[in-house]
């Protein structure tokens, strides 16, 4: 079994390297060393070493995952973002054991790893797995990470492995002067793992990656608003205070859609999505059912959720079609409601602006500015949080 595990592990390292997820020799060495199957108890070896498979550890009564062993792919992507060095003190928020063991390999004998989880069962499980794999030096603490772990601070790195909606002030307070926080941050319905460094009073980042995580529990838990517009169609919204003309929008859903094409390429969907969703507070995520798509009422993009520009009783959202000349895709818009033309024109302008000025990976610079609680205001390129504002600018 050990031989089989070692060869599956070596294959996983090669795969993660070929995918560009592992870029450093040190991380390749750590992944090749840590026996992941000892943290994926009761799973077949193949599942333990499948690079892109998350393994659910605990669900709530409704079946929603509360804790999982994240897929190795996203763990290594975040660890590369973190640029952990020997001797560092690292706090991991959310404990599965395996990620903490990788961090222990990276910090070496002179560093320290503290892993905190809100759930006593998960803490116990992580402790047992870490001991079985020989990582007794990792400290596992049960606590709500919203308050950080002051007794072990300061930390050179804080790696958050649950979906956060805001940056608790304790994380900033407990971060060392040149520290970095890597956090899957939720912004207008999208999650990106962002590597934040200190800048002035807040944080700044040029590194962000697409990811998905179970939601943060405890004091920092946040429930997005789901607004039902009509049967099979709804809006997911960050801002609890934002008003919507639900009756107007429901009527718009029943009206025929206006179709407009941008002439611009549709490419790098996760970059474009971030640009659109954070461009203005009038953007909300539009979700629609397959039935409505099959009936021809909506385009396919709504089934996964798509940024929609919502103005009064009108809205527009993105779609795409094959571009015969380039072999790629062209972006376009469907719009509904009395002001469909005007809303479509604004959306088309955004699609063209992104394609002509920002169409590349990593074009966003993301800042987090702490502010007195509840004072941040959403505006163009600014996503308001409770404890501060996320500012997104594009180069
Ligand atoms: C996806 S699991 C991460 C496990 C592990 N770090 C990994 O990457 O495989 C997320 C964990 O975050 C924990 N969690 C959620 N909210 C938390 C909070 N406020 N404080 C500490 N842990 C929290 C959950 O209990 C869950 O075990």
PDB file of C-alpha atoms and ligand atoms in Angstrom, residues 36 57 66-71 75 92-100 115-119 122 143-146 161-163 213-221, ligand 1:
ATOM      1  CA  UNK A  36      -2.359  12.501   1.930  1.00  0.00           C
ATOM      2  CA  UNK A  57     -15.784  15.454   5.973  1.00  0.00           C
ATOM      3  CA  UNK A  66     -19.531  22.237   6.562  1.00  0.00           C
ATOM      4  CA  UNK A  67     -16.036  20.817   6.292  1.00  0.00           C
ATOM      5  CA  UNK A  68     -14.006  19.140   3.593  1.00  0.00           C
ATOM      6  CA  UNK A  69     -10.494  18.128   2.756  1.00  0.00           C
ATOM      7  CA  UNK A  70      -9.989  20.675  -0.024  1.00  0.00           C
ATOM      8  CA  UNK A  71      -8.801  19.474  -3.415  1.00  0.00           C
ATOM      9  CA  UNK A  75      -4.435  23.919  -1.722  1.00  0.00           C
ATOM     10  CA  UNK A  92      -4.265  28.106   8.945  1.00  0.00           C
ATOM     11  CA  UNK A  93      -7.967  28.915   9.336  1.00  0.00           C
ATOM     12  CA  UNK A  94      -9.973  25.683   8.901  1.00  0.00           C
ATOM     13  CA  UNK A  95      -8.391  22.350   9.816  1.00  0.00           C
ATOM     14  CA  UNK A  96      -8.314  19.255   7.649  1.00  0.00           C
ATOM     15  CA  UNK A  97      -4.801  18.249   8.710  1.00  0.00           C
ATOM     16  CA  UNK A  98      -3.284  17.703   5.259  1.00  0.00           C
ATOM     17  CA  UNK A  99      -2.817  21.362   4.346  1.00  0.00           C
ATOM     18  CA  UNK A 100      -1.296  22.033   7.771  1.00  0.00           C
ATOM     19  CA  UNK A 115      -4.416  25.457  12.616  1.00  0.00           C
ATOM     20  CA  UNK A 116      -7.715  26.729  14.010  1.00  0.00           C
ATOM     21  CA  UNK A 117     -11.189  25.304  13.477  1.00  0.00           C
ATOM     22  CA  UNK A 118     -14.513  26.288  14.986  1.00  0.00           C
ATOM     23  CA  UNK A 119     -15.720  22.673  15.099  1.00  0.00           C
ATOM     24  CA  UNK A 122     -12.927  18.606  13.045  1.00  0.00           C
ATOM     25  CA  UNK A 143     -11.893  28.561  18.292  1.00  0.00           C
ATOM     26  CA  UNK A 144     -13.812  30.944  16.054  1.00  0.00           C
ATOM     27  CA  UNK A 145     -11.079  32.302  13.780  1.00  0.00           C
ATOM     28  CA  UNK A 146     -12.961  35.592  13.546  1.00  0.00           C
ATOM     29  CA  UNK A 161      -9.495  27.762   3.938  1.00  0.00           C
ATOM     30  CA  UNK A 162     -13.164  28.712   4.371  1.00  0.00           C
ATOM     31  CA  UNK A 163     -15.068  31.214   2.224  1.00  0.00           C
ATOM     32  CA  UNK A 213     -14.901  26.953  -0.400  1.00  0.00           C
ATOM     33  CA  UNK A 214     -17.400  26.005   2.286  1.00  0.00           C
ATOM     34  CA  UNK A 215     -18.675  29.167   3.938  1.00  0.00           C
ATOM     35  CA  UNK A 216     -17.164  30.636   7.084  1.00  0.00           C
ATOM     36  CA  UNK A 217     -19.217  29.971  10.215  1.00  0.00           C
ATOM     37  CA  UNK A 218     -19.246  31.879  13.507  1.00  0.00           C
ATOM     38  CA  UNK A 219     -19.175  35.639  14.032  1.00  0.00           C
ATOM     39  CA  UNK A 220     -18.037  36.326  10.431  1.00  0.00           C
ATOM     40  CA  UNK A 221     -20.709  34.138   8.799  1.00  0.00           C
TER      41      UNK A 221
HETATM   42  C1  LIG B   1     -12.804  23.381   3.605  1.00  0.00           C
HETATM   43  S1  LIG B   1     -12.532  23.048   5.290  1.00  0.00           S
HETATM   44  C2  LIG B   1     -10.794  23.279   5.262  1.00  0.00           C
HETATM   45  C3  LIG B   1      -9.987  22.118   5.695  1.00  0.00           C
HETATM   46  C4  LIG B   1      -8.510  22.187   5.402  1.00  0.00           C
HETATM   47  N1  LIG B   1      -7.866  23.398   5.808  1.00  0.00           N
HETATM   48  C5  LIG B   1      -8.267  21.931   3.946  1.00  0.00           C
HETATM   49  O1  LIG B   1      -7.986  22.896   3.229  1.00  0.00           O
HETATM   50  O2  LIG B   1      -8.348  20.798   3.526  1.00  0.00           O
HETATM   51  C6  LIG B   1     -13.090  24.512   6.085  1.00  0.00           C
HETATM   52  C7  LIG B   1     -13.070  24.458   7.589  1.00  0.00           C
HETATM   53  O3  LIG B   1     -13.266  25.768   8.089  1.00  0.00           O
HETATM   54  C8  LIG B   1     -13.882  25.635   9.350  1.00  0.00           C
HETATM   55  N2  LIG B   1     -14.454  26.921   9.741  1.00  0.00           N
HETATM   56  C9  LIG B   1     -15.558  27.534   9.262  1.00  0.00           C
HETATM   57  N3  LIG B   1     -15.756  28.694   9.890  1.00  0.00           N
HETATM   58  C10 LIG B   1     -14.760  28.828  10.797  1.00  0.00           C
HETATM   59  C11 LIG B   1     -14.416  29.825  11.752  1.00  0.00           C
HETATM   60  N4  LIG B   1     -15.140  30.924  11.915  1.00  0.00           N
HETATM   61  N5  LIG B   1     -13.322  29.619  12.515  1.00  0.00           N
HETATM   62  C12 LIG B   1     -12.559  28.523  12.371  1.00  0.00           C
HETATM   63  N6  LIG B   1     -12.838  27.549  11.485  1.00  0.00           N
HETATM   64  C13 LIG B   1     -13.911  27.699  10.703  1.00  0.00           C
HETATM   65  C14 LIG B   1     -14.917  24.535   9.128  1.00  0.00           C
HETATM   66  O4  LIG B   1     -15.297  23.928  10.350  1.00  0.00           O
HETATM   67  C15 LIG B   1     -14.172  23.604   8.196  1.00  0.00           C
HETATM   68  O5  LIG B   1     -13.604  22.540   8.890  1.00  0.00           O
END
